[in-house]
Short mmCIF file of C-alpha atoms in Angstrom, two decimals:
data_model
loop_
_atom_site.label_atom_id
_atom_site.label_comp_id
_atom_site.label_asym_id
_atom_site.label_seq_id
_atom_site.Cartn_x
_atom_site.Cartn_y
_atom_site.Cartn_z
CA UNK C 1 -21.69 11.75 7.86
CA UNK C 2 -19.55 10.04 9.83
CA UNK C 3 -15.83 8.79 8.77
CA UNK C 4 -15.05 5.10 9.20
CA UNK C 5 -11.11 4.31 8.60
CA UNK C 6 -10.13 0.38 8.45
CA UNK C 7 -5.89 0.31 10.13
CA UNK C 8 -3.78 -2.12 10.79
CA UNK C 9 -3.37 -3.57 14.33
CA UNK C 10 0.28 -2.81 16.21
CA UNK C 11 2.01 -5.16 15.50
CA UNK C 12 0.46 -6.16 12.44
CA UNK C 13 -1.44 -9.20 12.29
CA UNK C 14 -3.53 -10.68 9.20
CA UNK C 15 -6.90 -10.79 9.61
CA UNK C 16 -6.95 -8.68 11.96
CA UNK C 17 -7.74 -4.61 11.63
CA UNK C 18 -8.51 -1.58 13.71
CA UNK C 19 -12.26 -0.24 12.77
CA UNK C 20 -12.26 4.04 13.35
CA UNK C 21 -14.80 5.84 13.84
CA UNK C 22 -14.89 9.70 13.48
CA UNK C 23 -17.84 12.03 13.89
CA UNK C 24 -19.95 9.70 15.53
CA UNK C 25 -22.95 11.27 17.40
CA UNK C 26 -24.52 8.75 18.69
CA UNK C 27 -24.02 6.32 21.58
CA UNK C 28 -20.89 3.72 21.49
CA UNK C 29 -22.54 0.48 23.14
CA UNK C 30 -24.80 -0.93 21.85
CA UNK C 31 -24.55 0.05 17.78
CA UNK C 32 -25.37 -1.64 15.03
CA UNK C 33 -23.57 -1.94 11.75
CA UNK C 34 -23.90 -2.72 8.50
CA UNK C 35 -21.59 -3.13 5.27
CA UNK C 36 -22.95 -2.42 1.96
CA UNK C 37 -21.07 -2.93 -0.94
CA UNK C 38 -21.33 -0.58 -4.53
CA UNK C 39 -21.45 -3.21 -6.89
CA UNK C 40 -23.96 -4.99 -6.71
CA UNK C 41 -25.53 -3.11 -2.92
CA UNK C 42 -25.15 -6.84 -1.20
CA UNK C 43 -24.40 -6.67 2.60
CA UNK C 44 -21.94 -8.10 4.79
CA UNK C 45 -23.43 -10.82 7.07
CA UNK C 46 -21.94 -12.39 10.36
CA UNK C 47 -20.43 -15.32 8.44
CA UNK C 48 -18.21 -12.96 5.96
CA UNK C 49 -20.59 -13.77 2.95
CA UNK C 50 -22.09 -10.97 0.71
CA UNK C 51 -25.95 -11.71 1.16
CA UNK C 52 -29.23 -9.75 -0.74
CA UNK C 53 -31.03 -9.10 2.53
CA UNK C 54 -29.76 -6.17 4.76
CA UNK C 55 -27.50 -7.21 8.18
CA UNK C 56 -26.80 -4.99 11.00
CA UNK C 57 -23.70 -6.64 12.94
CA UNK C 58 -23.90 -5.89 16.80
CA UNK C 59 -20.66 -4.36 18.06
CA UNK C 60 -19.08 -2.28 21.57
CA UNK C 61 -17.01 0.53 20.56
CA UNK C 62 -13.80 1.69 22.84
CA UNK C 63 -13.42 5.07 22.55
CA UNK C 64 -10.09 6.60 21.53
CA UNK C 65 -8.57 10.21 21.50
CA UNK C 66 -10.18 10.99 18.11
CA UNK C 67 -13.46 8.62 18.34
CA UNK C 68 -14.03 5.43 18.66
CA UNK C 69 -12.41 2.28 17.42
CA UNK C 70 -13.22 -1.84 17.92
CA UNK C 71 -10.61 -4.61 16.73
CA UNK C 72 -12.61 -6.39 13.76
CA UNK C 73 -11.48 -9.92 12.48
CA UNK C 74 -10.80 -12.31 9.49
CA UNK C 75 -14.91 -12.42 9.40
CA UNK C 76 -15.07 -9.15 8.56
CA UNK C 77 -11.47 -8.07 7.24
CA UNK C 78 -11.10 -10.34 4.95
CA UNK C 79 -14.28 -9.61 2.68
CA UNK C 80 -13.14 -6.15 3.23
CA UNK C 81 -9.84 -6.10 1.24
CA UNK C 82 -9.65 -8.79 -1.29
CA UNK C 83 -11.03 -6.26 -3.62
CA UNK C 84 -9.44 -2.91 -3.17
CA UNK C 85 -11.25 -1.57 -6.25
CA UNK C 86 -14.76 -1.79 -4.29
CA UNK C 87 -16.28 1.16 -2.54
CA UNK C 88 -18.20 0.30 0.39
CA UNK C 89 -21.01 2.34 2.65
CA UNK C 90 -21.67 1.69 6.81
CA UNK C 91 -25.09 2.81 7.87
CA UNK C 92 -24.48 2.50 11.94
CA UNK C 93 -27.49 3.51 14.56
CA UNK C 94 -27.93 2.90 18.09
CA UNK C 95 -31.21 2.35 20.29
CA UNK C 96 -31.64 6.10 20.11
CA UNK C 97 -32.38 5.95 16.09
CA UNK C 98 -29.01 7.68 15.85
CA UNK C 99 -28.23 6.72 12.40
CA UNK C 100 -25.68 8.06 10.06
CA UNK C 101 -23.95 6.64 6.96
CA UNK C 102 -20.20 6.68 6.02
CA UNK C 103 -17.86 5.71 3.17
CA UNK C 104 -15.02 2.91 4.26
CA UNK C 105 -11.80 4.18 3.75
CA UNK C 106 -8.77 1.34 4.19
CA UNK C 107 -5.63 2.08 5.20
CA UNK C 108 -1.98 0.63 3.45
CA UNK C 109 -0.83 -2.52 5.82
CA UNK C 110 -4.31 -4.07 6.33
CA UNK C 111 -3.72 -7.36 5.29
CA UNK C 112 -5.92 -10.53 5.16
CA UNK C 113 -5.59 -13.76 6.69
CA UNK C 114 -4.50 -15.71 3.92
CA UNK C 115 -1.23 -13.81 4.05
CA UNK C 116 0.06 -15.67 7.04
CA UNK C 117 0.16 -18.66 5.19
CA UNK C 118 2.11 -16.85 2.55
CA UNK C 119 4.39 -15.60 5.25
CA UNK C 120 5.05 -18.94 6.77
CA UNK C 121 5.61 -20.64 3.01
CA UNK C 122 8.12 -18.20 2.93
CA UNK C 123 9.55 -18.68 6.14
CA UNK C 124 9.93 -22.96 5.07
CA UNK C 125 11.72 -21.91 1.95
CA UNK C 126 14.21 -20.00 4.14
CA UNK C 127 14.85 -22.57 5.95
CA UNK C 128 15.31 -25.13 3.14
CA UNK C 129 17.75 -22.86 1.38
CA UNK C 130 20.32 -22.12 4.05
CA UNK C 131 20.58 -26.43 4.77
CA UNK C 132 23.87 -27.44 4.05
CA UNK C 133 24.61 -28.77 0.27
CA UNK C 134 25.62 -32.20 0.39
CA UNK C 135 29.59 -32.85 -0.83
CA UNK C 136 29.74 -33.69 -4.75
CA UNK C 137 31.07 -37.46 -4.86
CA UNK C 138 34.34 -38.07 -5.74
CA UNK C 139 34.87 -40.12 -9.16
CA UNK C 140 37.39 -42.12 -9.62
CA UNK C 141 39.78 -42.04 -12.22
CA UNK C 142 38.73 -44.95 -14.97
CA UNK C 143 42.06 -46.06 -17.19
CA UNK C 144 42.15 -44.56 -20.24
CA UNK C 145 40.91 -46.21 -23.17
CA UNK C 146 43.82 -47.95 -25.87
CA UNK C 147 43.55 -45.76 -29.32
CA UNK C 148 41.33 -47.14 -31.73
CA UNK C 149 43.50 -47.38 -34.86
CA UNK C 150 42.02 -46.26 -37.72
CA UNK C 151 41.25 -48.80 -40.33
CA UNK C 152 43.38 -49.18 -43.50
CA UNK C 153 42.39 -47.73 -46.58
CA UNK C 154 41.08 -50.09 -49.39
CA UNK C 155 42.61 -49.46 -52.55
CA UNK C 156 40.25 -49.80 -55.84
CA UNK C 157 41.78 -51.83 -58.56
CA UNK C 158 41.76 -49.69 -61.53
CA UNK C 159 39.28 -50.90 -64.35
CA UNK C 160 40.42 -52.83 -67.15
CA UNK C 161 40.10 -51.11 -70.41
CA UNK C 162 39.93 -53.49 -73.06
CA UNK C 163 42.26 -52.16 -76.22
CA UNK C 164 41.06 -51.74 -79.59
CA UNK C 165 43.05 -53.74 -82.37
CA UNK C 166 43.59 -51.67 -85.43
CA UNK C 167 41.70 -54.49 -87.11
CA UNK C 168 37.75 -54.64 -85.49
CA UNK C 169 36.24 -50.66 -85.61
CA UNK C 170 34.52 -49.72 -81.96
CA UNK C 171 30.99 -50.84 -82.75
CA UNK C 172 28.92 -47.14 -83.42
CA UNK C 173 25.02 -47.87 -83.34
CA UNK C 174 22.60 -47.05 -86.41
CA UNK C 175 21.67 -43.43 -86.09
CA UNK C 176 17.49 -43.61 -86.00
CA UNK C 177 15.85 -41.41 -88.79
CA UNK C 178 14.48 -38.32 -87.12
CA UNK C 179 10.19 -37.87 -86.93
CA UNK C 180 8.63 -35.92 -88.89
CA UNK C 181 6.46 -32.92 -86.76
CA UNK C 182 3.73 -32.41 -88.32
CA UNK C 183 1.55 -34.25 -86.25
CA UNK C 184 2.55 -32.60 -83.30
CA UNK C 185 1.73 -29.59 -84.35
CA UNK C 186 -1.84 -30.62 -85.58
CA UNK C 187 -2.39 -32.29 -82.26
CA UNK C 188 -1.80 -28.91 -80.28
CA UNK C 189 -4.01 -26.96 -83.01
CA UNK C 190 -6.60 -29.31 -82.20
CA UNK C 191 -6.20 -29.22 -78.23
CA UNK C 192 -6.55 -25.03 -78.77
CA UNK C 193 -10.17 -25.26 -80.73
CA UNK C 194 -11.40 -27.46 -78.07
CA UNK C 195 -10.32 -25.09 -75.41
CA UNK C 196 -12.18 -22.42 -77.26
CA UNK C 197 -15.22 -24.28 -77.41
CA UNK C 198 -15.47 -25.20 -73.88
CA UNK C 199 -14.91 -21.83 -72.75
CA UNK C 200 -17.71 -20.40 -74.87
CA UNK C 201 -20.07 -23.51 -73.58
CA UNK C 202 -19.37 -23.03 -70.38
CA UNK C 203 -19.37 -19.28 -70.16
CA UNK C 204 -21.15 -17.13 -72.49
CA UNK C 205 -23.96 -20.01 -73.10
CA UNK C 206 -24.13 -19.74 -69.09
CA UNK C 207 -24.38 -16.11 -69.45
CA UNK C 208 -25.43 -14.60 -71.71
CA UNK C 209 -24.24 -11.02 -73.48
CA UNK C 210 -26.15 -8.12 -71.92
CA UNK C 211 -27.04 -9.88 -68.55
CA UNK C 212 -23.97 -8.54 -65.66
CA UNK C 213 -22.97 -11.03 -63.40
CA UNK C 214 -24.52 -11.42 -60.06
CA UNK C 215 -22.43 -9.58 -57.21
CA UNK C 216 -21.68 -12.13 -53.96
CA UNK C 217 -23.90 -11.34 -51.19
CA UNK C 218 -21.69 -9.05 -48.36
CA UNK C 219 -21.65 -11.01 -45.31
CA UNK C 220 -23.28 -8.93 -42.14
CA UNK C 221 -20.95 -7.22 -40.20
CA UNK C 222 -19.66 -8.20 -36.69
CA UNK C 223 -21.71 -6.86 -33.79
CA UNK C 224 -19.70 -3.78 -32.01
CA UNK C 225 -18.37 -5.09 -28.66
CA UNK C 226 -20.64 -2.94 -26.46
CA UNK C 227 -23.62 -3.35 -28.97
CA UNK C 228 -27.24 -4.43 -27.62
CA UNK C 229 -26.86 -8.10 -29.50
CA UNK C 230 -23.59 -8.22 -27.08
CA UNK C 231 -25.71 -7.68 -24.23
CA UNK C 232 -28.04 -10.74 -24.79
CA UNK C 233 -25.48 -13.87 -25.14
CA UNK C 234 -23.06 -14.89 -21.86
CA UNK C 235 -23.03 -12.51 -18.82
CA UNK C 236 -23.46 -9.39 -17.22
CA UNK C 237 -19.78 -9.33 -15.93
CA UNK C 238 -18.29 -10.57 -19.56
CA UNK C 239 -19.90 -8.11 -20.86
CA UNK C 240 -19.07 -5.23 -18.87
CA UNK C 241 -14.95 -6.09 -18.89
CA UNK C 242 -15.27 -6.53 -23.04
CA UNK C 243 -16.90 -3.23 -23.17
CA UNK C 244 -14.65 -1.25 -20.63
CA UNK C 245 -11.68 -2.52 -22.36
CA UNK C 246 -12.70 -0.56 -25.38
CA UNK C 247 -12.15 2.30 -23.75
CA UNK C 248 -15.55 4.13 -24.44
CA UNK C 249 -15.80 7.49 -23.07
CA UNK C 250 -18.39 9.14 -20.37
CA UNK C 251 -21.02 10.05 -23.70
CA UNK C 252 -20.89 6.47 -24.92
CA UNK C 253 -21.04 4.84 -21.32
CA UNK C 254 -24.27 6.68 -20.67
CA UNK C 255 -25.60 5.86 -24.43
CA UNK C 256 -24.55 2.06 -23.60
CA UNK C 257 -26.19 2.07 -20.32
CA UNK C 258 -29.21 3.42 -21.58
CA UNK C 259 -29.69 0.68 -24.23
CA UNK C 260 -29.17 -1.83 -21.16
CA UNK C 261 -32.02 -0.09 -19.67
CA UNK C 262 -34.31 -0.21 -22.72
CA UNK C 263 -33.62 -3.83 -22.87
CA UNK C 264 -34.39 -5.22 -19.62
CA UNK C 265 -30.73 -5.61 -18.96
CA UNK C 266 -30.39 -4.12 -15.94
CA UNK C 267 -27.08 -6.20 -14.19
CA UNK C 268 -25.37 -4.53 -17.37
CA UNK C 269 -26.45 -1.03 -16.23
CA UNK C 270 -25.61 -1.33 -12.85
CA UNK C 271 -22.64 -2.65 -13.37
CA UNK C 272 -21.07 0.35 -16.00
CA UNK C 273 -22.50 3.00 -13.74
CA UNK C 274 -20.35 1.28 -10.42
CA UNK C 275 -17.54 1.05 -11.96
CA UNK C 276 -17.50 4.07 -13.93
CA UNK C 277 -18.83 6.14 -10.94
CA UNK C 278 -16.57 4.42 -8.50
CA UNK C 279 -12.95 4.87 -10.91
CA UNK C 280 -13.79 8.74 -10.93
CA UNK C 281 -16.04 9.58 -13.51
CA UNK C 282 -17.48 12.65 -12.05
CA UNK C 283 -20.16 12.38 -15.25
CA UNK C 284 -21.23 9.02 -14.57
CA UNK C 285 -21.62 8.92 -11.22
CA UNK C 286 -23.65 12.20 -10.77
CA UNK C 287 -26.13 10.28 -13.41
CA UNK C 288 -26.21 7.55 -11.06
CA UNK C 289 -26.88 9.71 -7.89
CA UNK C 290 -30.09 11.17 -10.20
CA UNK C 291 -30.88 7.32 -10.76
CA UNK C 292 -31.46 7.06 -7.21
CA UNK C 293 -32.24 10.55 -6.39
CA UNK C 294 -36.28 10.56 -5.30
CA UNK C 295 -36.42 13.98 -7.59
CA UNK C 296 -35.62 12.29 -11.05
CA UNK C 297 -35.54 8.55 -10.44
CA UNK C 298 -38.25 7.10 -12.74
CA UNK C 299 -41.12 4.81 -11.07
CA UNK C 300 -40.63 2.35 -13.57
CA UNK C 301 -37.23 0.64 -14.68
CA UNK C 302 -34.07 -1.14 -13.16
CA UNK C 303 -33.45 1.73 -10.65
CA UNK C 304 -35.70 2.95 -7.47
CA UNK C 305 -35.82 5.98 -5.97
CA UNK C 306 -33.55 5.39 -2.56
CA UNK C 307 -32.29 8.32 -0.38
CA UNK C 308 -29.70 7.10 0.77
CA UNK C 309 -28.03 5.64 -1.97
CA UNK C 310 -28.74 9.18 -3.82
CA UNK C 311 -26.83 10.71 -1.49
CA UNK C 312 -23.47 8.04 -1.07
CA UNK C 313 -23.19 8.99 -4.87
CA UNK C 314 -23.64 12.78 -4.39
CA UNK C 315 -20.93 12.62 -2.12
CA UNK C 316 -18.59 10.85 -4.20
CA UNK C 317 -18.89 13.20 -6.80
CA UNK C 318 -18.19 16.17 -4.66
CA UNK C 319 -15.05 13.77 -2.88
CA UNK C 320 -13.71 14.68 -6.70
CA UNK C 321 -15.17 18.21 -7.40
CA UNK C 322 -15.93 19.97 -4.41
CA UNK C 323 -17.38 22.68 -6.61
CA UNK C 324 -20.04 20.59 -7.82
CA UNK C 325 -23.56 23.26 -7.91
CA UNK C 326 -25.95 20.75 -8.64
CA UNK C 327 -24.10 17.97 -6.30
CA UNK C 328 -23.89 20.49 -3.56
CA UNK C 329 -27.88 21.90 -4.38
CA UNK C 330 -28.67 18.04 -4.06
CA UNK C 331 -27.19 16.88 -1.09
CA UNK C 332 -28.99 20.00 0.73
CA UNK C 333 -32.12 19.15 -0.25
CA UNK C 334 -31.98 15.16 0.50
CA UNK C 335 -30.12 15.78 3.93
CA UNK C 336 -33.60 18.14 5.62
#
C-alpha cells in the first residue's frame, strides 16, 4: 500500500498542490491514476467532475528524496478539498501491471482556487478603507429664531347661579312608586325548568343510562425519524442528516441500515455505513469491509463482493485499532 500525501506548493498558490508519493514500487513514467471517492465510489475524471465509470488520469512523476511527487492543479485540487470530511482511495499502475492502492491524506495549507478571489476581495477592501475621508462641510450659523410667546390664558366666566326667592320652593320631581318583584322572580324560575329540560333532551335521551360514552379515536403516532416509512418519502441524503442528527448509536445504525437493505433502499445504506465508517466507527466500518469482503458479502442485495474495496475498509479500521484480530486475519487473507 502505497502512501499518497496532497501539500501545498512553496509559496502557496490556490489551486495548486504538491501530489506525494511514498512506497511506490512501480515505475514513475508512464502511471496511471485514479481517484475514487467513499461516498458514493464515483471517480475523478479529467474535467474535475465525479463520474460513475472508472478514470485512470495519465501523469509523469519527478522523483524526490522520499518518492515521488507531480504538481497537480485546480482540475484536480479543487474536487479534492471542498469536502474535507470525504475519504478518498488512488489505485495507480504502470505498463508493468504494477498496481497498488492508497488512502489520500491532505495536508493543512492546501487551498482551492476559489480562494484567490477571496484574497483579492480582500485586498480591494484594503484599499477602499485606508482612502482619505472626505472633510465634514462646514454649516453655517442660521440666526436664531425670535421666542414664540406663549399665548395668554383664557379666563372662564364663572356660571351664573340663579338664586332661589324664599317665595317659589326648588321644583323636586314626583318620586315613581317602586315595582313590585314578583315577576322577576317567576321569570328566572321559569328560565331554570327549561334549562333542565333541555339538558335531559339533549343528553340522557341521546344517551341513554347504562350505555358509556364512546372514547375519541387516538390519533397514530408520528413515524420515528430513522423509521422505514422515513426512508420512502424525499431523499437518500435528507434522510441520512435527519437520522444522524439523532444521534443513534453503532447497534441502531446497523439495525437502521439493515431495514434500508430489506427495503430496496440501498443509497440509504450506503450512505450510514460511509459516514459512520469514515467519522471512526470502528463497528461500522468493519461491517462494511464484510459487506464487500468476497468471504461474507451476500450474492444478492445492494452490496457486491469487491476486493479491493474490502480491503480500503479493513485498513481503516486498523488506521483506528491496530489490534484489530479479525481486521488483521482479513487483510492477510485478501492481500495473497
Amino acid at each position: 500500500m502505497f502512501n499518497p500525501e496532497l501539500k501545498p506548493v512553496q509559496p502557496a498558490r490556490p489551486g495548486f498542490a504538491v501530489l506525494s508519493i511514498r512506497n511506490w514500487e512501480g515505475e514513475a513514467s508512464p502511471v496511471y491514476l485514479s481517484i475514487q471517492r467513499n461516498q458514493d465510489r464515483y471517480f475523478l475524471n479529467d474535467q474535475g467532475e465525479w463520474v460513475g465509470n472508472a478514470f485512470f488520469h495519465q501523469l509523469s512523476l519527478d522523483e524526490c528524496d522520499d518518492g515521488y511527487q507531480i504538481v497537480l492543479d485546480k482540475t484536480l485540487v479543487d474536487p479534492l478539498v471542498s469536502n474535507l470530511q470525504m475519504a478518498y482511495q488512488f489505485t495507480l499502475k504502470d505498463d508493468n501491471e504494477t498496481q497498488d492502492i492508497g488512502r489520500l491524506r491532505i495536508r493543512d495549507g492546501v487551498l482551492a482556487s476559489q480562494a484567490q478571489g477571496q484574497s483579492e476581495s480582500l485586498k480591494s477592501t484594503a484599499t477602499l478603507n485606508q482612502q482619505a475621508i472626505p472633510p465634514a462641510p462646514v454649516v453655517e450659523n442660521s440666526p436664531e429664531p425670535e421666542p414664540i410667546k406663549a399665548p395668554e390664558p383664557i379666563v372662564k366666566p364663572e356660571p351664573i347661579i340663579p338664586e332661589i326667592t324664599a317665595d317659589e320652593p326648588p321644583y323636586r320631581p314626583t318620586p315613581t312608586p317602586k315595582k313590585s318583584k314578583n315577576g322577576l322572580i317567576f321569570a328566572i324560575i321559569l328560565i331554570v325548568i327549561l334549562a333542565g329540560v333541555l339538558t335531559w333532551f339533549f343528553l340522557l335521551r341521546g344517551n341513554p343510562a347504562g350505555e358509556p360514552a364512546p372514547e375519541p379515536t387516538p390519533e397514530p403516532s408520528a413515524p420515528a425519524v430513522c423509521s422505514v416509512e422515513n426512508m420512502k418519502t424525499g431523499t437518500a441524503l435528507a434522510f441520512v442528516q435527519s437520522c444522524l442528527q439523532s444521534q443513534p448509536d453503532s447497534k441502531a445504525i446497523i439495525t437502521i441500515i439493515e431495514q434500508a437493505k430489506q427495503n430496496q433502499q440501498c443509497d440509504i445504506a450506503q450512505r450510514l455505513y460511509a459516514y459512520k465508517a469514515q467519522a471512526g466507527d470502528i463497528e461500522i466500518a468493519l461491517n462494511y469491509a464484510r459487506e464487500y469482503d468476497p468471504a461474507s458479502a451476500s450474492s444478492q442485495g445492494c452490496f457486491n463482493a469487491d476486493k479491493e474495496t474490502a480491503i480500503y475498509w479493513y485498513e481503516a479500521v486498523l488506521n483506528h485499532d491496530s489490534q484489530n484480530s479479525e481486521a488483521k486475519t482479513r487483510l492477510e487473507a485478501l492481500k495473497k
